[in-house]
């Protein structure tokens, strides 16, 4: 299991388009083989910044998603709304305190 965090920054006027699109595809992303968890966060001090947090069984599951038609369609739509270069991290969970 590993975690993928993606930081995205949008033009303010494009945020409603992004959210509408995300809500339309979120279950397809969440139900993609190997995905166990999906959340999206909005920064409190800069509402143009969003983060996705997803948990995958294996890195190959994420790579399969990134090579899928679903990802290609989602990313093509989303990246047109950015006001800055996205950043992404793949991380391992070291400690979790429920």
Tab-separated table of C-alpha atoms in Angstrom, residues 23 32 55 81 94:
chain	number	residue	atom	x	y	z
A	23	UNK	CA	-17.724	15.150	-8.648
A	32	UNK	CA	-10.415	1.989	-10.361
A	55	UNK	CA	-4.295	5.168	-1.344
A	81	UNK	CA	-7.667	24.932	-15.424
A	94	UNK	CA	4.961	5.474	8.774
